[in-house]
């Protein structure tokens, strides 16, 4: 069972508002319609819909009659719900008055209210008590309601052709629908067929209904209704029909779209709220300011599994395009890659916390998915316990800096794999102040007076000790040319290159110049 307040909360303030909350806690048992010119049979706990009310006097009479028979609430449209006489009758009769949005269709409201009551009944049956499912409705029950109107199986899809809900009787469909439901999105080949017929172009143009005839490959006809709110295309409903649909039935099917649109908007609001909360928790974990136990519990991070922090930097000069790519990456990280990685945006960089495990539930799959994203640099810290996520984030940032500087090839850098580059980079930073003295200044001066090969030649010769072929290959010159150049370098350099400490000191200086 569910209370009047619970019904209003689930349907939402856009459609319903309690005007006279005499007692919003009575249990609601059913939804009935007050018919014009008839004495409506009202039972205890009923929600009475004043569809036939055309005057304040009608509203007062309906409220009195409903209150006398124990109705939980009477639903009226403005201005009748706010009339003083109606409120007085409600207070005397002990029933609540709920105002229905003036633009809401009564038929849509009936389906919505009954879906809420059915969902509450299912919750009561399964747990013995009504749980707070939140004000986001049940899209599967709405799909069933829409299917009853059109007398055909229905799917509800978002604007990206992902299946959000579907009705019963899907056995009366075709292979395209079966594969759509199994994969929870329309397969690419099916999308291509519908796109070639101009279906998605028609959806974007604001058509009320779109009929697609049967196709040669055996795909059955479709009746499609766009789901819009405020001019924005939120998704669509697809019914598999046997053939052309009568105008009246097609219009009735289209009338269900506003209710579905409301649920999609509220679903988006819930997801946005959850995403913001998740982002705050991730930020606190990455900054080391939050409780590790709380973060693990709230983000559903397995305490016995190591996790990596992944830093993602979108590389583009187009601010709008960069934001679009960032949103697409967030969507990719939060949908369809096994467990949902925790994601947050900090200082223009996306961070994700993912379990360090193979398969489609962790870093292996995320790495493969992100590597396919052109225009993004991806760096991962080492696997750590949840309490050390801040350290993994620091390592991810350091690996990302190597990618930005071009010190690591490709677009993905893992802290564990680029340790040698990291050692040199840290050494170069630490040694940044030691390049101003020693014999290297003379060699740099010789570079300025020549073709600029002195310093590079010494650097590669020191990096490949005893291997002139490799050093020459790194410089893209012949080994004999390398030997000639080294004779010139030795003449210009006032240092004993046979001394290993001198060689190490010179190499440290050269690394600092190149990497700092």
Short mmCIF file of C-alpha atoms in Angstrom, two decimals:
data_model
loop_
_atom_site.label_atom_id
_atom_site.label_comp_id
_atom_site.label_asym_id
_atom_site.label_seq_id
_atom_site.Cartn_x
_atom_site.Cartn_y
_atom_site.Cartn_z
CA UNK A 1 0.00 0.00 0.00
CA UNK A 2 1.01 3.63 -0.48
CA UNK A 3 -0.17 6.93 0.99
CA UNK A 4 -1.57 9.97 -0.81
CA UNK A 5 1.68 11.80 -0.13
CA UNK A 6 3.62 8.84 -1.52
CA UNK A 7 1.56 8.89 -4.73
CA UNK A 8 2.11 12.63 -5.19
CA UNK A 9 5.85 12.24 -4.52
CA UNK A 10 6.20 9.48 -7.09
CA UNK A 11 4.19 11.22 -9.77
CA UNK A 12 5.95 14.50 -9.02
CA UNK A 13 5.10 18.17 -8.52
CA UNK A 14 4.88 18.81 -12.24
CA UNK A 15 1.56 16.96 -12.44
CA UNK A 16 0.21 16.83 -8.89
CA UNK A 17 0.10 19.18 -5.92
CA UNK A 18 -1.66 18.67 -2.60
CA UNK A 19 -3.89 21.69 -2.04
CA UNK A 20 -5.61 20.66 1.18
CA UNK A 21 -3.43 18.15 3.07
CA UNK A 22 -6.15 17.26 5.57
CA UNK A 23 -4.38 13.96 6.16
CA UNK A 24 -2.03 12.85 3.38
CA UNK A 25 -1.18 9.60 5.19
CA UNK A 26 -4.26 7.42 4.47
CA UNK A 27 -3.52 4.34 2.39
CA UNK A 28 -4.54 4.47 -1.26
CA UNK A 29 -6.20 1.37 -2.62
CA UNK A 30 -7.54 2.25 -6.09
CA UNK A 31 -8.15 4.91 -8.72
CA UNK A 32 -11.72 5.61 -9.83
CA UNK A 33 -13.27 8.10 -12.23
CA UNK A 34 -16.22 10.28 -11.24
CA UNK A 35 -18.64 10.13 -14.15
CA UNK A 36 -20.89 13.02 -15.14
CA UNK A 37 -24.48 12.82 -13.91
CA UNK A 38 -23.91 9.62 -11.91
CA UNK A 39 -23.42 8.91 -8.25
CA UNK A 40 -19.91 7.50 -8.24
CA UNK A 41 -19.33 4.42 -6.11
CA UNK A 42 -16.50 5.36 -3.74
CA UNK A 43 -14.75 3.03 -1.33
CA UNK A 44 -12.26 3.59 1.46
CA UNK A 45 -8.82 4.53 0.17
CA UNK A 46 -9.93 5.49 -3.34
CA UNK A 47 -8.33 8.27 -5.38
CA UNK A 48 -11.33 9.94 -7.02
CA UNK A 49 -10.64 11.72 -10.34
CA UNK A 50 -12.99 14.63 -10.93
CA UNK A 51 -12.95 14.32 -14.71
CA UNK A 52 -16.57 15.42 -15.10
CA UNK A 53 -16.32 18.40 -12.72
CA UNK A 54 -17.24 21.58 -14.59
CA UNK A 55 -18.07 23.98 -11.75
CA UNK A 56 -17.24 24.71 -8.14
CA UNK A 57 -20.61 23.32 -7.08
CA UNK A 58 -19.80 20.02 -8.82
CA UNK A 59 -16.43 19.95 -7.09
CA UNK A 60 -17.94 20.59 -3.65
CA UNK A 61 -20.53 17.86 -4.13
CA UNK A 62 -17.91 15.35 -5.28
CA UNK A 63 -15.62 16.14 -2.34
CA UNK A 64 -18.51 15.77 0.15
CA UNK A 65 -19.62 12.47 -1.34
CA UNK A 66 -16.06 11.12 -1.50
CA UNK A 67 -15.26 12.16 2.05
CA UNK A 68 -18.41 10.54 3.37
CA UNK A 69 -17.31 7.20 1.89
CA UNK A 70 -13.70 7.32 3.11
CA UNK A 71 -11.93 8.37 -0.08
CA UNK A 72 -8.21 9.06 0.37
CA UNK A 73 -8.22 12.10 -1.95
CA UNK A 74 -10.11 13.87 -4.71
CA UNK A 75 -8.13 15.03 -7.77
CA UNK A 76 -9.35 18.22 -9.45
CA UNK A 77 -8.00 20.58 -12.06
CA UNK A 78 -7.70 24.34 -11.48
CA UNK A 79 -9.42 26.52 -10.59
CA UNK A 80 -11.80 24.18 -8.72
CA UNK A 81 -9.14 22.58 -6.50
CA UNK A 82 -8.22 25.92 -4.89
CA UNK A 83 -11.77 27.21 -4.21
CA UNK A 84 -12.50 27.97 -0.55
CA UNK A 85 -15.78 26.04 -0.67
CA UNK A 86 -13.95 22.95 -1.93
CA UNK A 87 -11.33 23.20 0.82
CA UNK A 88 -14.05 23.58 3.45
CA UNK A 89 -15.88 20.52 2.16
CA UNK A 90 -12.63 18.56 2.22
CA UNK A 91 -11.88 19.51 5.81
CA UNK A 92 -15.36 18.56 6.94
CA UNK A 93 -15.36 15.31 5.01
CA UNK A 94 -11.86 14.27 6.09
CA UNK A 95 -10.38 13.83 2.63
CA UNK A 96 -7.44 15.44 0.83
CA UNK A 97 -7.69 17.56 -2.30
CA UNK A 98 -4.99 17.22 -4.96
CA UNK A 99 -4.67 19.67 -7.84
CA UNK A 100 -3.87 18.21 -11.27
CA UNK A 101 -1.83 20.25 -13.73
CA UNK A 102 -4.18 21.94 -16.19
CA UNK A 103 -2.31 20.57 -19.20
CA UNK A 104 -2.29 16.95 -18.05
CA UNK A 105 -4.52 14.52 -19.92
CA UNK A 106 -6.81 12.55 -17.61
CA UNK A 107 -6.23 9.34 -19.56
CA UNK A 108 -2.47 9.70 -19.13
CA UNK A 109 -2.90 10.40 -15.44
CA UNK A 110 -5.01 7.26 -14.97
CA UNK A 111 -2.26 5.09 -16.49
CA UNK A 112 0.39 6.81 -14.43
CA UNK A 113 -1.50 6.53 -11.14
CA UNK A 114 -2.29 2.88 -11.70
CA UNK A 115 1.33 2.13 -12.57
CA UNK A 116 2.37 3.77 -9.28
CA UNK A 117 -0.18 1.74 -7.32
CA UNK A 118 0.87 -1.48 -9.06
CA UNK A 119 4.52 -0.81 -8.31
CA UNK A 120 3.71 -0.11 -4.65
CA UNK A 121 1.69 -3.34 -4.47
CA UNK A 122 4.60 -5.32 -5.90
CA UNK A 123 6.95 -3.77 -3.38
CA UNK A 124 4.58 -4.67 -0.55
CA UNK A 125 4.27 -8.24 -1.81
CA UNK A 126 8.01 -8.71 -2.08
CA UNK A 127 9.12 -7.12 1.18
CA UNK A 128 6.08 -6.89 3.38
CA UNK A 129 6.31 -3.12 3.50
CA UNK A 130 6.38 -0.32 0.97
CA UNK A 131 9.88 0.79 0.15
CA UNK A 132 10.76 4.25 -0.99
CA UNK A 133 11.39 3.75 -4.67
CA UNK A 134 11.60 7.49 -5.19
CA UNK A 135 9.60 9.74 -7.47
CA UNK A 136 10.83 8.26 -10.71
CA UNK A 137 8.09 5.89 -11.66
CA UNK A 138 8.29 2.57 -13.43
CA UNK A 139 9.06 2.80 -17.12
CA UNK A 140 8.35 -0.89 -17.61
CA UNK A 141 4.79 -0.42 -16.37
CA UNK A 142 4.41 2.62 -18.59
CA UNK A 143 5.59 0.49 -21.50
CA UNK A 144 2.90 -2.07 -20.58
CA UNK A 145 0.29 0.70 -20.41
CA UNK A 146 1.32 2.06 -23.80
CA UNK A 147 1.29 -1.47 -25.23
CA UNK A 148 -2.29 -1.89 -24.00
CA UNK A 149 -3.28 1.28 -25.84
CA UNK A 150 -1.71 0.32 -29.15
CA UNK A 151 -2.33 -3.42 -28.67
CA UNK A 152 1.25 -4.21 -29.65
CA UNK A 153 4.58 -4.79 -27.89
CA UNK A 154 6.42 -1.53 -27.09
CA UNK A 155 9.95 -0.46 -26.24
CA UNK A 156 10.94 2.88 -24.70
CA UNK A 157 14.33 4.13 -25.90
CA UNK A 158 16.44 7.17 -25.12
CA UNK A 159 17.79 9.61 -27.69
CA UNK A 160 20.82 7.34 -28.27
CA UNK A 161 18.64 4.30 -29.14
CA UNK A 162 19.36 2.55 -25.84
CA UNK A 163 16.46 0.50 -24.51
CA UNK A 164 15.21 1.82 -21.18
CA UNK A 165 12.11 -0.36 -20.82
CA UNK A 166 9.92 -2.74 -22.77
CA UNK A 167 6.46 -4.19 -22.45
CA UNK A 168 5.31 -7.77 -22.23
CA UNK A 169 4.38 -9.83 -25.31
CA UNK A 170 7.76 -9.34 -26.97
CA UNK A 171 7.29 -12.82 -28.46
CA UNK A 172 5.06 -11.14 -31.04
CA UNK A 173 8.03 -9.34 -32.58
CA UNK A 174 10.87 -10.01 -35.02
CA UNK A 175 14.60 -10.80 -34.71
CA UNK A 176 15.51 -7.09 -34.82
CA UNK A 177 13.41 -6.41 -31.72
CA UNK A 178 14.74 -9.50 -29.91
CA UNK A 179 18.36 -8.47 -30.52
CA UNK A 180 17.51 -4.90 -29.44
CA UNK A 181 16.14 -6.06 -26.10
CA UNK A 182 18.90 -8.62 -25.53
CA UNK A 183 21.60 -6.01 -26.15
CA UNK A 184 19.63 -3.18 -24.48
CA UNK A 185 20.25 -1.02 -27.55
CA UNK A 186 19.33 -1.06 -31.22
CA UNK A 187 21.99 -3.04 -33.17
CA UNK A 188 24.06 -1.02 -35.62
CA UNK A 189 22.74 -2.85 -38.68
CA UNK A 190 19.14 -2.26 -37.60
CA UNK A 191 19.91 1.40 -36.93
CA UNK A 192 21.39 1.70 -40.40
CA UNK A 193 18.25 0.27 -42.00
CA UNK A 194 15.94 2.65 -40.17
CA UNK A 195 18.29 5.58 -40.77
CA UNK A 196 18.30 4.85 -44.51
CA UNK A 197 14.51 5.11 -44.47
CA UNK A 198 14.71 8.56 -42.86
CA UNK A 199 13.20 7.47 -39.54
CA UNK A 200 15.56 9.46 -37.32
CA UNK A 201 15.29 12.51 -39.55
CA UNK A 202 11.52 12.38 -39.08
CA UNK A 203 11.96 12.00 -35.31
CA UNK A 204 14.04 15.16 -35.19
CA UNK A 205 11.43 17.10 -37.15
CA UNK A 206 8.80 16.76 -34.46
CA UNK A 207 6.35 14.40 -36.14
CA UNK A 208 3.64 13.10 -33.79
CA UNK A 209 3.77 9.53 -35.10
CA UNK A 210 5.90 7.79 -37.70
CA UNK A 211 4.83 4.61 -39.45
CA UNK A 212 7.52 2.41 -40.99
CA UNK A 213 6.22 -0.36 -43.30
CA UNK A 214 7.51 -3.92 -43.21
CA UNK A 215 10.95 -4.43 -44.76
CA UNK A 216 12.20 -7.06 -47.15
CA UNK A 217 14.46 -8.66 -44.55
CA UNK A 218 11.44 -9.66 -42.47
CA UNK A 219 11.45 -6.68 -40.10
CA UNK A 220 7.83 -6.03 -39.10
CA UNK A 221 6.15 -2.61 -39.35
CA UNK A 222 6.80 -0.05 -36.63
CA UNK A 223 4.75 2.80 -35.22
CA UNK A 224 7.12 5.27 -33.61
CA UNK A 225 6.25 8.14 -31.29
CA UNK A 226 8.91 10.75 -30.37
CA UNK A 227 9.15 11.63 -26.68
CA UNK A 228 9.63 15.36 -26.27
CA UNK A 229 9.59 17.94 -23.52
CA UNK A 230 10.19 21.64 -24.06
CA UNK A 231 11.24 21.06 -27.66
CA UNK A 232 13.97 18.58 -26.67
CA UNK A 233 13.91 15.04 -28.05
CA UNK A 234 14.33 12.80 -25.01
CA UNK A 235 13.73 9.47 -26.74
CA UNK A 236 11.07 7.50 -28.54
CA UNK A 237 8.54 4.68 -28.21
CA UNK A 238 8.54 1.88 -30.77
CA UNK A 239 5.58 -0.44 -31.27
CA UNK A 240 5.79 -3.53 -33.47
CA UNK A 241 2.45 -3.49 -35.29
CA UNK A 242 0.94 -5.86 -37.88
CA UNK A 243 0.28 -3.06 -40.35
CA UNK A 244 -1.04 0.50 -40.69
CA UNK A 245 -2.66 1.75 -37.47
CA UNK A 246 -6.01 3.60 -37.39
CA UNK A 247 -5.63 7.31 -36.69
CA UNK A 248 -7.57 7.15 -33.42
CA UNK A 249 -5.42 4.38 -31.99
CA UNK A 250 -2.21 6.04 -33.20
CA UNK A 251 -3.30 9.30 -31.54
CA UNK A 252 -4.02 7.45 -28.29
CA UNK A 253 -0.56 5.91 -28.44
CA UNK A 254 0.96 9.37 -28.99
CA UNK A 255 -0.98 10.68 -25.97
CA UNK A 256 1.15 8.49 -23.70
CA UNK A 257 4.35 10.28 -24.73
CA UNK A 258 4.07 13.27 -22.32
CA UNK A 259 3.85 10.95 -19.30
CA UNK A 260 6.89 9.02 -20.50
CA UNK A 261 8.70 12.32 -21.13
CA UNK A 262 8.06 13.36 -17.54
CA UNK A 263 9.56 10.11 -16.29
CA UNK A 264 12.59 10.44 -18.54
CA UNK A 265 13.21 13.97 -17.29
CA UNK A 266 12.92 12.89 -13.69
CA UNK A 267 15.11 9.87 -14.38
CA UNK A 268 17.73 12.26 -15.80
CA UNK A 269 17.43 14.49 -12.74
CA UNK A 270 17.98 11.51 -10.45
CA UNK A 271 20.99 10.32 -12.45
CA UNK A 272 22.46 13.84 -12.49
CA UNK A 273 22.02 14.08 -8.72
CA UNK A 274 23.65 10.69 -8.18
CA UNK A 275 26.48 11.63 -10.56
CA UNK A 276 27.14 14.86 -8.66
CA UNK A 277 27.22 13.02 -5.34
CA UNK A 278 29.54 10.39 -6.78
CA UNK A 279 31.82 13.10 -8.16
CA UNK A 280 32.10 14.77 -4.74
CA UNK A 281 33.00 11.45 -3.12
CA UNK A 282 35.59 10.75 -5.82
CA UNK A 283 37.15 14.19 -5.37
CA UNK A 284 37.42 13.71 -1.62
CA UNK A 285 39.05 10.30 -2.16
CA UNK A 286 41.51 11.65 -4.74
CA UNK A 287 42.45 14.57 -2.51
CA UNK A 288 42.84 12.30 0.51
CA UNK A 289 40.30 14.25 2.56
CA UNK A 290 37.50 11.67 2.81
CA UNK A 291 37.07 8.57 4.91
CA UNK A 292 38.37 5.57 2.96
CA UNK A 293 35.72 3.31 4.49
CA UNK A 294 32.90 5.72 3.59
CA UNK A 295 34.22 6.22 0.06
CA UNK A 296 34.49 2.47 -0.49
CA UNK A 297 30.96 1.87 0.78
CA UNK A 298 29.33 4.75 -1.08
CA UNK A 299 31.12 4.09 -4.38
CA UNK A 300 30.73 0.32 -4.14
CA UNK A 301 34.48 -0.25 -4.27
CA UNK A 302 35.42 -3.80 -3.27
CA UNK A 303 37.67 -3.43 -0.19
CA UNK A 304 39.69 -6.54 -1.06
CA UNK A 305 40.45 -5.38 -4.63
CA UNK A 306 43.18 -2.95 -5.66
CA UNK A 307 42.03 0.06 -7.70
CA UNK A 308 43.70 2.42 -10.15
CA UNK A 309 43.07 6.12 -10.62
CA UNK A 310 42.87 6.94 -14.33
CA UNK A 311 43.41 10.52 -15.54
CA UNK A 312 41.95 11.51 -18.93
CA UNK A 313 42.84 14.74 -20.70
CA UNK A 314 40.89 15.78 -23.80
CA UNK A 315 43.24 17.38 -26.32
CA UNK A 316 41.42 19.94 -28.49
CA UNK A 317 41.56 23.66 -29.23
CA UNK A 318 37.79 23.82 -29.64
CA UNK A 319 36.22 24.50 -26.24
CA UNK A 320 32.77 23.37 -27.35
CA UNK A 321 34.12 20.26 -29.04
CA UNK A 322 36.26 19.50 -26.02
CA UNK A 323 33.27 19.68 -23.73
CA UNK A 324 31.37 17.36 -26.03
CA UNK A 325 34.24 14.86 -26.01
CA UNK A 326 34.45 15.09 -22.23
CA UNK A 327 30.75 14.36 -21.87
CA UNK A 328 31.06 11.44 -24.29
CA UNK A 329 33.92 10.02 -22.23
CA UNK A 330 31.91 10.38 -19.03
CA UNK A 331 29.08 8.52 -20.73
CA UNK A 332 31.44 5.79 -21.88
CA UNK A 333 32.92 5.44 -18.40
CA UNK A 334 29.55 5.31 -16.67
CA UNK A 335 27.70 3.05 -19.09
CA UNK A 336 28.31 -0.45 -20.24
CA UNK A 337 31.87 -1.08 -19.05
CA UNK A 338 31.19 -3.73 -16.43
CA UNK A 339 30.89 -2.12 -12.99
CA UNK A 340 30.25 1.58 -13.16
CA UNK A 341 33.58 3.35 -12.52
CA UNK A 342 33.45 6.35 -10.19
CA UNK A 343 34.11 9.49 -12.23
CA UNK A 344 34.88 13.13 -11.37
CA UNK A 345 36.15 16.21 -13.20
CA UNK A 346 38.96 18.19 -11.54
CA UNK A 347 40.71 21.15 -13.15
CA UNK A 348 39.64 20.09 -16.63
CA UNK A 349 40.88 16.49 -16.22
CA UNK A 350 38.55 13.52 -15.88
CA UNK A 351 39.42 11.01 -13.19
CA UNK A 352 38.00 7.52 -12.88
CA UNK A 353 38.51 4.95 -10.12
CA UNK A 354 38.45 1.44 -11.59
CA UNK A 355 39.26 -1.99 -10.13
CA UNK A 356 42.60 -3.38 -11.26
CA UNK A 357 41.39 -6.65 -12.71
CA UNK A 358 41.02 -8.19 -16.17
CA UNK A 359 37.83 -8.72 -18.10
CA UNK A 360 34.88 -6.43 -18.62
CA UNK A 361 34.71 -5.27 -15.02
CA UNK A 362 37.94 -3.37 -14.58
CA UNK A 363 41.00 -1.58 -15.88
CA UNK A 364 41.63 -3.93 -18.80
CA UNK A 365 38.32 -3.15 -20.46
CA UNK A 366 38.39 0.54 -19.55
CA UNK A 367 41.89 0.87 -21.01
CA UNK A 368 40.82 -0.73 -24.28
CA UNK A 369 37.73 1.48 -24.50
CA UNK A 370 39.62 4.70 -23.78
CA UNK A 371 42.50 3.82 -26.11
CA UNK A 372 39.95 3.85 -28.93
CA UNK A 373 38.96 7.44 -28.09
CA UNK A 374 40.89 9.74 -30.41
CA UNK A 375 41.97 13.09 -29.01
CA UNK A 376 42.29 11.89 -25.41
CA UNK A 377 45.43 11.26 -23.34
CA UNK A 378 44.96 8.52 -20.75
CA UNK A 379 47.27 7.93 -17.77
CA UNK A 380 46.85 5.44 -14.93
CA UNK A 381 48.40 5.32 -11.49
CA UNK A 382 49.55 2.11 -9.87
CA UNK A 383 47.02 -0.24 -8.22
CA UNK A 384 46.44 0.69 -4.56
CA UNK A 385 44.11 0.08 -1.66
CA UNK A 386 41.13 2.42 -1.39
CA UNK A 387 42.90 4.35 1.38
CA UNK A 388 45.75 5.23 -1.03
CA UNK A 389 43.73 6.57 -3.96
CA UNK A 390 45.33 10.00 -3.51
CA UNK A 391 48.75 8.44 -4.21
CA UNK A 392 47.48 6.69 -7.32
CA UNK A 393 46.02 9.99 -8.51
CA UNK A 394 49.42 11.72 -8.04
CA UNK A 395 51.06 8.98 -10.10
CA UNK A 396 48.39 9.29 -12.80
CA UNK A 397 49.02 13.04 -12.96
CA UNK A 398 52.78 12.44 -13.32
CA UNK A 399 52.26 9.91 -16.10
CA UNK A 400 49.87 12.33 -17.79
CA UNK A 401 52.53 15.06 -17.71
CA UNK A 402 54.88 12.72 -19.63
CA UNK A 403 52.22 12.22 -22.31
CA UNK A 404 51.62 15.96 -22.59
CA UNK A 405 55.35 16.62 -22.96
CA UNK A 406 55.68 13.93 -25.63
CA UNK A 407 58.17 11.95 -23.52
CA UNK A 408 56.07 8.80 -23.89
CA UNK A 409 54.85 7.54 -27.23
CA UNK A 410 51.15 6.91 -27.87
CA UNK A 411 48.12 8.18 -25.98
CA UNK A 412 48.10 5.82 -22.97
CA UNK A 413 50.66 5.74 -20.15
CA UNK A 414 50.58 3.42 -17.14
CA UNK A 415 52.71 4.42 -14.17
CA UNK A 416 54.01 0.87 -13.73
CA UNK A 417 55.16 0.65 -17.36
CA UNK A 418 56.90 4.03 -17.76
CA UNK A 419 59.04 3.84 -14.63
CA UNK A 420 62.30 4.35 -16.53
CA UNK A 421 61.03 7.56 -18.08
CA UNK A 422 59.76 8.68 -14.69
CA UNK A 423 63.16 8.10 -13.07
CA UNK A 424 64.89 10.18 -15.73
CA UNK A 425 62.25 12.88 -15.54
CA UNK A 426 62.51 13.17 -11.77
CA UNK A 427 66.31 13.16 -11.96
CA UNK A 428 66.20 15.87 -14.61
CA UNK A 429 63.93 18.04 -12.48
CA UNK A 430 66.14 17.54 -9.43
CA UNK A 431 69.28 18.28 -11.46
CA UNK A 432 67.92 21.37 -13.20
CA UNK A 433 70.40 23.60 -11.32
CA UNK A 434 73.56 21.68 -12.23
CA UNK A 435 73.71 22.52 -15.93
CA UNK A 436 75.32 25.94 -15.54
CA UNK A 437 78.83 24.72 -14.69
CA UNK A 438 81.35 22.22 -16.00
CA UNK A 439 82.76 21.73 -19.53
CA UNK A 440 79.33 21.32 -21.12
CA UNK A 441 79.07 25.09 -21.66
CA UNK A 442 81.90 24.92 -24.23
CA UNK A 443 80.14 22.18 -26.12
CA UNK A 444 76.90 24.14 -26.22
CA UNK A 445 78.81 27.13 -27.53
CA UNK A 446 80.26 24.94 -30.30
CA UNK A 447 76.71 23.96 -31.19
CA UNK A 448 75.77 27.59 -31.69
CA UNK A 449 78.69 28.10 -34.08
CA UNK A 450 78.05 24.92 -36.13
CA UNK A 451 75.18 22.80 -37.37
CA UNK A 452 74.15 21.97 -33.79
CA UNK A 453 75.19 18.31 -33.56
CA UNK A 454 77.77 18.43 -30.77
CA UNK A 455 75.43 18.07 -27.78
CA UNK A 456 73.16 15.52 -29.48
CA UNK A 457 76.13 13.39 -30.51
CA UNK A 458 77.55 13.28 -26.98
CA UNK A 459 74.11 12.53 -25.53
CA UNK A 460 73.52 9.47 -27.72
CA UNK A 461 77.13 8.28 -27.33
CA UNK A 462 76.71 8.36 -23.54
CA UNK A 463 73.30 6.65 -23.75
CA UNK A 464 74.75 3.78 -25.80
CA UNK A 465 78.10 3.05 -24.18
CA UNK A 466 80.28 0.78 -26.29
CA UNK A 467 77.62 0.53 -29.00
CA UNK A 468 78.38 3.08 -31.74
CA UNK A 469 75.96 1.43 -34.18
CA UNK A 470 73.01 2.02 -31.85
CA UNK A 471 74.12 5.56 -31.11
CA UNK A 472 74.48 6.26 -34.84
CA UNK A 473 71.07 4.75 -35.51
CA UNK A 474 69.50 7.05 -32.87
CA UNK A 475 71.11 10.02 -34.64
CA UNK A 476 70.25 8.61 -38.09
CA UNK A 477 73.84 8.85 -39.27
CA UNK A 478 76.49 6.33 -40.35
CA UNK A 479 78.72 4.86 -37.60
CA UNK A 480 81.77 6.36 -39.32
CA UNK A 481 80.11 9.77 -39.16
CA UNK A 482 79.51 9.19 -35.46
CA UNK A 483 83.21 8.40 -34.90
CA UNK A 484 84.22 11.56 -36.76
CA UNK A 485 81.82 13.72 -34.77
CA UNK A 486 82.97 12.21 -31.48
CA UNK A 487 86.54 13.15 -32.33
CA UNK A 488 85.37 16.75 -32.75
CA UNK A 489 83.37 16.55 -29.51
CA UNK A 490 86.39 15.23 -27.58
CA UNK A 491 88.53 18.07 -28.95
CA UNK A 492 85.96 20.70 -27.96
CA UNK A 493 85.24 19.20 -24.54
CA UNK A 494 87.75 19.76 -21.75
CA UNK A 495 86.90 16.54 -19.92
CA UNK A 496 88.19 13.00 -19.50
CA UNK A 497 85.52 10.82 -21.10
CA UNK A 498 87.37 7.71 -19.90
CA UNK A 499 86.37 8.61 -16.33
CA UNK A 500 83.01 6.91 -15.50
CA UNK A 501 82.09 9.66 -13.01
CA UNK A 502 82.66 12.30 -15.69
CA UNK A 503 80.49 10.37 -18.14
CA UNK A 504 77.72 10.01 -15.51
CA UNK A 505 77.90 13.71 -14.60
CA UNK A 506 77.73 14.78 -18.25
CA UNK A 507 74.80 12.44 -18.92
CA UNK A 508 72.96 13.83 -15.87
CA UNK A 509 73.46 17.36 -17.18
CA UNK A 510 72.29 16.41 -20.69
CA UNK A 511 69.18 14.63 -19.32
CA UNK A 512 68.38 17.67 -17.21
CA UNK A 513 68.63 19.94 -20.27
CA UNK A 514 66.42 17.71 -22.39
CA UNK A 515 63.79 16.63 -19.81
CA UNK A 516 63.44 19.35 -17.24
#
